[in-house]
Short mmCIF file of C-alpha atoms in Angstrom, two decimals:
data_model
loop_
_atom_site.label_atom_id
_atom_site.label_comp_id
_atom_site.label_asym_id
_atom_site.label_seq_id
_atom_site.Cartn_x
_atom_site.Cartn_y
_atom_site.Cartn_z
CA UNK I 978 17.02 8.97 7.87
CA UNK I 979 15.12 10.79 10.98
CA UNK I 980 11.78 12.43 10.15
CA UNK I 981 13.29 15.89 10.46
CA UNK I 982 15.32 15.05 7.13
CA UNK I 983 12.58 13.46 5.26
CA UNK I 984 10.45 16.33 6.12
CA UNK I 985 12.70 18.42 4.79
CA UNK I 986 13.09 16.42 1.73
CA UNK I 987 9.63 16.40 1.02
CA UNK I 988 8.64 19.74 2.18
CA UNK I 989 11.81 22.25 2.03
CA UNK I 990 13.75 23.95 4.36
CA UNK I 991 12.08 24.35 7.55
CA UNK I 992 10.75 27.76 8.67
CA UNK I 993 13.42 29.95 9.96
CA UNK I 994 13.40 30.35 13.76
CA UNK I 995 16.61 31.68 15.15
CA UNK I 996 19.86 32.26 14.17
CA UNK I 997 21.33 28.84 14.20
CA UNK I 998 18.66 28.19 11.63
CA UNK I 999 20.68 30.25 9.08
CA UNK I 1000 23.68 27.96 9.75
CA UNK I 1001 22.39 24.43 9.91
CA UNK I 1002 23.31 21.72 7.54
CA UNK I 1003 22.96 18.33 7.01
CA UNK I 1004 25.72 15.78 6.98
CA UNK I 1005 24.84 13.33 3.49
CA UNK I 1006 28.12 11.17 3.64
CA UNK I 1007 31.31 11.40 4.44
CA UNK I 1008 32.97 15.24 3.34
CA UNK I 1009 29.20 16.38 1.99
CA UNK I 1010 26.94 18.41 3.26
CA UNK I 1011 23.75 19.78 2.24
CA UNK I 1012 22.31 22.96 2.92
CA UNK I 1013 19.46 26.06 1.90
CA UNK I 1014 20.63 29.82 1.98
CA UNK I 1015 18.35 32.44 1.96
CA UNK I 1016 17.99 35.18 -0.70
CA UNK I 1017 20.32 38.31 0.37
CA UNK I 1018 18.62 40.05 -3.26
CA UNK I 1019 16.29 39.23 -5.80
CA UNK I 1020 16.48 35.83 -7.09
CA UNK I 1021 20.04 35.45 -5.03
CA UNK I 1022 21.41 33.19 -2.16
CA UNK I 1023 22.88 35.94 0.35
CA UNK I 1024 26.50 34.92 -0.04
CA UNK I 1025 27.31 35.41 3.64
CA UNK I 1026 25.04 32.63 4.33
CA UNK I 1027 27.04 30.62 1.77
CA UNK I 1028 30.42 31.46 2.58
CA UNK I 1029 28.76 30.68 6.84
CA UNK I 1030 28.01 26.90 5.69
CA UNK I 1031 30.69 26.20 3.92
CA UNK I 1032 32.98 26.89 6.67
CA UNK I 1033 30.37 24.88 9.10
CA UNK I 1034 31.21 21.69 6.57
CA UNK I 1035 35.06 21.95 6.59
CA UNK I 1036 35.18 22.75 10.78
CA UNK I 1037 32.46 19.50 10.72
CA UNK I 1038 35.29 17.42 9.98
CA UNK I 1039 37.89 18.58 12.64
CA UNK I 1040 38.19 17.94 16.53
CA UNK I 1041 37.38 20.62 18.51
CA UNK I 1042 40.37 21.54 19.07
CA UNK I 1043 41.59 23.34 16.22
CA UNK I 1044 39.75 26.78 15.57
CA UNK I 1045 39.28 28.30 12.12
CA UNK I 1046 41.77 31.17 12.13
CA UNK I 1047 41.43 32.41 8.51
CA UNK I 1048 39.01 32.07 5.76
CA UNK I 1049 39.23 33.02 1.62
CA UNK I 1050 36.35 32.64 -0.61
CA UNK I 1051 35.11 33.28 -4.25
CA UNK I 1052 32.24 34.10 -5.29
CA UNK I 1053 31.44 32.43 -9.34
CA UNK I 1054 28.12 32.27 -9.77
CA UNK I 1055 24.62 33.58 -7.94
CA UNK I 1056 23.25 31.14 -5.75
CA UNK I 1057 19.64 30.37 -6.14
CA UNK I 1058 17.64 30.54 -2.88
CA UNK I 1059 14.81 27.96 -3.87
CA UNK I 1060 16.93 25.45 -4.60
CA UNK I 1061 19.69 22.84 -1.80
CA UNK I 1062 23.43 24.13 -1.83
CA UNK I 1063 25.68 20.70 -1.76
CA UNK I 1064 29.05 21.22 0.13
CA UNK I 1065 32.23 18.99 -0.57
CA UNK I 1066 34.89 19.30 1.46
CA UNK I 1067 38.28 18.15 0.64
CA UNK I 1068 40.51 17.56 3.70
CA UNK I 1069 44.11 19.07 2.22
CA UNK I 1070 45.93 19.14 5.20
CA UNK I 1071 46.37 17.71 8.59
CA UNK I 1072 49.23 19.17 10.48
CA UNK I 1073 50.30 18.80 14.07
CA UNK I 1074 49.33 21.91 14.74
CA UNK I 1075 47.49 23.27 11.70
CA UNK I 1076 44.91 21.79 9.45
CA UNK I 1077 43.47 23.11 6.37
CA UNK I 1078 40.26 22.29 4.49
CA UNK I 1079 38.88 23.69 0.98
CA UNK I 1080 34.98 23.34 0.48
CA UNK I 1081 33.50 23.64 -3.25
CA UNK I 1082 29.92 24.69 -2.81
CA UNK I 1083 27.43 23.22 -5.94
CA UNK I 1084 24.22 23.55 -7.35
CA UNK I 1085 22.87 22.10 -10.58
CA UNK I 1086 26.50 20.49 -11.04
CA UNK I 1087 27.73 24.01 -11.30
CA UNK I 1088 30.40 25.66 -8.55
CA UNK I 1089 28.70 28.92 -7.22
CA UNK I 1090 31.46 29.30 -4.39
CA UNK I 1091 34.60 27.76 -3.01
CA UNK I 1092 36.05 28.61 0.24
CA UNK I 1093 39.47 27.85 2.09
CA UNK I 1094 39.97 27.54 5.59
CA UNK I 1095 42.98 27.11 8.24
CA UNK I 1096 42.62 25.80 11.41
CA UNK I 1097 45.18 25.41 14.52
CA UNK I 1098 45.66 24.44 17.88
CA UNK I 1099 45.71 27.25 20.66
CA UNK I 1100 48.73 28.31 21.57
CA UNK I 1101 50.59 31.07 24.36
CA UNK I 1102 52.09 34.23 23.05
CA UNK I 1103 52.35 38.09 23.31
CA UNK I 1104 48.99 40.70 22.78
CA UNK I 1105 48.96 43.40 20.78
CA UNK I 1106 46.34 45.22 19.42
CA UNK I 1107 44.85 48.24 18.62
CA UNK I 1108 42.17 50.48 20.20
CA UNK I 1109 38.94 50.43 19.68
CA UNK I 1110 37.46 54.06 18.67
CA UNK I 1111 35.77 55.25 21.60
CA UNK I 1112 31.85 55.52 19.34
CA UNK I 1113 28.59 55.62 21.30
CA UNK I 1114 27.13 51.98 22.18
CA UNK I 1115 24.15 50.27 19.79
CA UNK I 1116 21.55 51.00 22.77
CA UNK I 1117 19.89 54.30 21.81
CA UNK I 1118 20.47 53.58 18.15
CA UNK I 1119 17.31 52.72 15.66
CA UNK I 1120 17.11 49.37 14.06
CA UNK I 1121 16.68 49.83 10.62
CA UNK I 1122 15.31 46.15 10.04
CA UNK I 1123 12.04 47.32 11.73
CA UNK I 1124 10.04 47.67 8.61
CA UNK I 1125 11.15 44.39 7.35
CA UNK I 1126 10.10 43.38 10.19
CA UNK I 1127 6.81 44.32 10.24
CA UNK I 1128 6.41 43.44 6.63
CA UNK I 1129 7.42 39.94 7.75
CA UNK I 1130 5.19 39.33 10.30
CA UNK I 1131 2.27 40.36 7.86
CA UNK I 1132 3.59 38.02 5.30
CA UNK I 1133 5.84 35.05 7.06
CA UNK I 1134 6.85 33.80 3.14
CA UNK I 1135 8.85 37.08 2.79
CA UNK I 1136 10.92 36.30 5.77
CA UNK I 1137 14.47 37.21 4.68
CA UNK I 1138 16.49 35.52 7.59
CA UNK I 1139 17.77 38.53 8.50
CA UNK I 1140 14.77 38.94 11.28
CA UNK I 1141 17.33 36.96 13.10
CA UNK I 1142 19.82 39.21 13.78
CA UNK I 1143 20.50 43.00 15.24
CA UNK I 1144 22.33 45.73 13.56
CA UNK I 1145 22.71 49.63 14.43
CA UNK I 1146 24.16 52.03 12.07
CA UNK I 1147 26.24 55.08 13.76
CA UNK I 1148 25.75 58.39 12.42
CA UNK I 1149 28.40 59.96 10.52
CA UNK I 1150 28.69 62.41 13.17
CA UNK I 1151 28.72 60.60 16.55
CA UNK I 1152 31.15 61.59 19.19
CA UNK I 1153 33.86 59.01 18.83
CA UNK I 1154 34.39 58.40 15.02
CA UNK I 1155 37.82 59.12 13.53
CA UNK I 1156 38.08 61.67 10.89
CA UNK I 1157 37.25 60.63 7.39
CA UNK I 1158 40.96 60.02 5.01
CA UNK I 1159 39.79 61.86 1.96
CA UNK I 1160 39.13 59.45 -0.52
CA UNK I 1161 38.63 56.57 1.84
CA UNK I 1162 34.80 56.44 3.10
CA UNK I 1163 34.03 54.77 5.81
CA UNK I 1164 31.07 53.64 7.94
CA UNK I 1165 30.96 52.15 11.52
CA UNK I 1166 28.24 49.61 12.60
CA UNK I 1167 27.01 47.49 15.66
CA UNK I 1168 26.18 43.60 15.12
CA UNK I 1169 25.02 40.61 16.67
CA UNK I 1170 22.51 37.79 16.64
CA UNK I 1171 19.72 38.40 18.11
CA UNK I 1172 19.34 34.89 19.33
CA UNK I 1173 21.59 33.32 22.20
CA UNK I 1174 24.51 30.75 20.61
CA UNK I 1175 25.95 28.44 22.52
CA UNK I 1176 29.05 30.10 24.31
CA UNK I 1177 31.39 26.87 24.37
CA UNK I 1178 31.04 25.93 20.27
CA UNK I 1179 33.62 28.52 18.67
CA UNK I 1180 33.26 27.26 15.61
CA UNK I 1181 29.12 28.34 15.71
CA UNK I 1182 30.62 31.90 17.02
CA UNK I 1183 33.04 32.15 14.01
CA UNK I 1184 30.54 30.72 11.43
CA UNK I 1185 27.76 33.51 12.52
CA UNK I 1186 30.37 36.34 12.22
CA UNK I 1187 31.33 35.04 8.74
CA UNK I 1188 27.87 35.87 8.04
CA UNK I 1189 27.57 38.94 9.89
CA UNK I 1190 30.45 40.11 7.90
CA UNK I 1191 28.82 40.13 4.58
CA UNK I 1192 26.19 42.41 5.75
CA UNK I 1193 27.40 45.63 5.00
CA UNK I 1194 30.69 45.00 4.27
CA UNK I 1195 30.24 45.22 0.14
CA UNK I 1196 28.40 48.45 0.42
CA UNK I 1197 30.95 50.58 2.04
CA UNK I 1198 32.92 50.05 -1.27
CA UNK I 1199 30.04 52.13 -2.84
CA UNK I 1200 29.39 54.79 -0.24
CA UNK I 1201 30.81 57.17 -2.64
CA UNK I 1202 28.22 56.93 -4.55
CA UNK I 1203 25.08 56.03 -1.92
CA UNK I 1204 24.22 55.14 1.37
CA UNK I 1205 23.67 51.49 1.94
CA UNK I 1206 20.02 50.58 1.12
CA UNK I 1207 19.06 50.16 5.19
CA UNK I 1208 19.85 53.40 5.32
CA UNK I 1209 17.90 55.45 2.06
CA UNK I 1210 15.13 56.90 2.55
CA UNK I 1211 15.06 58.03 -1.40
CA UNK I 1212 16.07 56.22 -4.45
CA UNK I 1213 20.23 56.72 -5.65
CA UNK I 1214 21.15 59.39 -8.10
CA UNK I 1215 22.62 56.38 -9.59
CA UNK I 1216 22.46 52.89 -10.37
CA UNK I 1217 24.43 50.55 -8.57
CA UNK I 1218 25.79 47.37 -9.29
CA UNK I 1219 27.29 45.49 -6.70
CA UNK I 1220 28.15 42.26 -5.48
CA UNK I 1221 30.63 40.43 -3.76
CA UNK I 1222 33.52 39.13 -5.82
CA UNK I 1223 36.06 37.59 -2.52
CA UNK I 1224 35.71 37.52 1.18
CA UNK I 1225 38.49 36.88 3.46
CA UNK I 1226 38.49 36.88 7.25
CA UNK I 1227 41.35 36.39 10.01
CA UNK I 1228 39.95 35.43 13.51
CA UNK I 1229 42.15 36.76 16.23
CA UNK I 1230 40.56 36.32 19.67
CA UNK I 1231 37.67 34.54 21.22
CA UNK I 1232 34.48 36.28 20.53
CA UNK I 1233 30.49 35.88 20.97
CA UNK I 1234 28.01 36.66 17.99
CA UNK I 1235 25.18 37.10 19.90
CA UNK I 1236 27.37 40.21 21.87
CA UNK I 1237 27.52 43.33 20.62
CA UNK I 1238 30.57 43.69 18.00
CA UNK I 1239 31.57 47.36 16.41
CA UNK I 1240 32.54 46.95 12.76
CA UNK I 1241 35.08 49.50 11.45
CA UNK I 1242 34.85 49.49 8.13
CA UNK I 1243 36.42 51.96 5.27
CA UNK I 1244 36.96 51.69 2.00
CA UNK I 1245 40.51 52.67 0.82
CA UNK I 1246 40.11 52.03 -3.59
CA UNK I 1247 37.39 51.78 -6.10
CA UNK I 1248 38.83 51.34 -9.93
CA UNK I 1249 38.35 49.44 -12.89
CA UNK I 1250 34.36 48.21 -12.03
CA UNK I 1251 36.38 46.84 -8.63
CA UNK I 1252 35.85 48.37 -4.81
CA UNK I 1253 37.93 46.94 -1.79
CA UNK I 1254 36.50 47.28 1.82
CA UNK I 1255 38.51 46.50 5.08
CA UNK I 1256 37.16 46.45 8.27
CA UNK I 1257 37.96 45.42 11.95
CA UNK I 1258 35.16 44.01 14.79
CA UNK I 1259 35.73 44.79 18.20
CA UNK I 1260 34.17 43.43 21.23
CA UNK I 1261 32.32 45.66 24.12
CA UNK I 1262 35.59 45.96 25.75
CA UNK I 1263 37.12 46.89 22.66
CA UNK I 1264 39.45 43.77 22.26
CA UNK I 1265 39.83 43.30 18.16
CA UNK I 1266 38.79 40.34 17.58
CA UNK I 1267 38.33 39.80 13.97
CA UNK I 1268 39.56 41.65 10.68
CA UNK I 1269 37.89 41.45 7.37
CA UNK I 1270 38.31 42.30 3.76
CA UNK I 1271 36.24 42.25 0.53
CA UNK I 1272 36.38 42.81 -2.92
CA UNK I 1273 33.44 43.43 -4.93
CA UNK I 1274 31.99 44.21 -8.75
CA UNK I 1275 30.99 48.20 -8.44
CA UNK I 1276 29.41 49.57 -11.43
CA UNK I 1277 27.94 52.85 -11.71
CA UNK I 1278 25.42 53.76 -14.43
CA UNK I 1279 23.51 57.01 -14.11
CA UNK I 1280 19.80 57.40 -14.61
CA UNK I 1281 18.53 58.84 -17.64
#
């Protein structure tokens, strides 16, 4: 055991510092993992954290080699952020060229999420792609984590975790944005870490856009009905329910998280308590690079 794990043991998670804080865990035996999420609501592990570990644990037991390509995961049951997430990873499949891992994540003997992931080996083949909408860059946008911020740095036990990272919200009516499908709201928003990740560990790249993802994925499903909370500067004519019910991801291109990535995302159904969300991240040269898609729990109840 080195002193870094028996401090943490007898003290907690450390102090969050950077990014790759948000992503670390720590290898217990063979397949199992052990790591601490911070709270993305009250009282509730941010699940984009969770699903961001999970795949760390199953690409921990691969050669480098082999890069995640696609992810699925459920969310059962709200993860606690004061207490250790274990992860056990089964290893399903070892192919010549692709490989395939499910992780169960568990706390208090109880699943809270389970996540499967493909790997393969790089191969040659034709490009094709779309292009990117031609939106204003993230530079002369405002960061809307700035009062967090602030309120963090007064009080460093509020720290969210999400200090760590960079996000710019376009305006519904910036030069650039395609026209709105009736019935299918959309939003369009710039991401990265704030702090550098290694460039030559693809697996760390893919990991920290697996939590990138979950940031404002869920709550174009409800944008029907309000603007995501970064973005209200007055309480919702209605309650909102929401959380996250799936999250898949497809990886098509090298990337870098700490780069500036657009995420196109629109909502094309909300029925039966459900919303669905797709969405597409594109690079500074407008390569796609990654496509998303989540389902969550949306339930409206109006204030009385």
């Amino acid at each position: 055991m080195t002193d870094e794990t028996a401090r943490e043991q007898q003290d907690g998670p450390p102090a969050l510092r950077s990014f790759l804080d948000l992503l670390r865990i720590e290898e217990l035996d063979k397949n199992l993992f052990r790591g601490s999420c911070h709270a993305g609501a009250p009282l509730r592990a941010f699940g984009g954290q969770v699903a961001a570990q999970a795949l760390t644990a199953g690409g921990r037991t691969l050669d480098t080699e082999r890069a995640v390509h696609s992810l699925h995961g459920y969310f059962l049951r709200p993860g606690d952020p004061t207490r250790p997430i274990v992860y056990e990873v089964e290893r399903i499949r070892d192919g010549v060229s692709y490989a395939t891992r499910r992780v169960t994540a568990v706390q208090r003997g109880e699943v809270i999420f389970t996540l499967s992931a493909s790997f393969k080996r790089g191969e040659e083949s034709t490009d094709r792609r779309p292009t990117m909408p031609p939106v204003p860059g993230p530079e002369e946008l405002p960061n809307p984590f700035q009062a967090r911020e602030e309120a963090e740095e007064a009080d460093p036990s509020s720290a969210s975790g999400f200090h760590s990272l960079d996000i710019r919200f376009l305006p519904d009516d910036a030069p650039g944005i395609p026209p709105e499908i009736p019935g299918v709201p959309q939003q369009f928003v710039w991401l990265r870490s704030r702090s550098p990740l290694p460039p030559d560990d693809q697996l760390l790249q893919v990991c920290a856009l697996t939590y990138l993802s979950d940031l404002t994925l869920a709550s174009t499903t409800a944008l029907h009905l309000q603007r995501p909370r970064l973005q209200r500067t007055e309480p919702p004519a209605t309650t909102v329910t929401l959380a996250s019910l799936d999250h898949a991801m497809w990886f098509h291109r090298p990337f870098r998280a700490d780069q500036w990535l657009l995420f196109a995302q629109r909502s094309p159904s909300a029925a039966d308590g459900r919303g669905l969300a797709l969405g597409e991240f594109y690079d500074r040269d407008g390569v796609l690079v990654a496509s998303a898609v989540q389902e969550t729990l949306l339930r409206e109840r109006h204030r009385t």
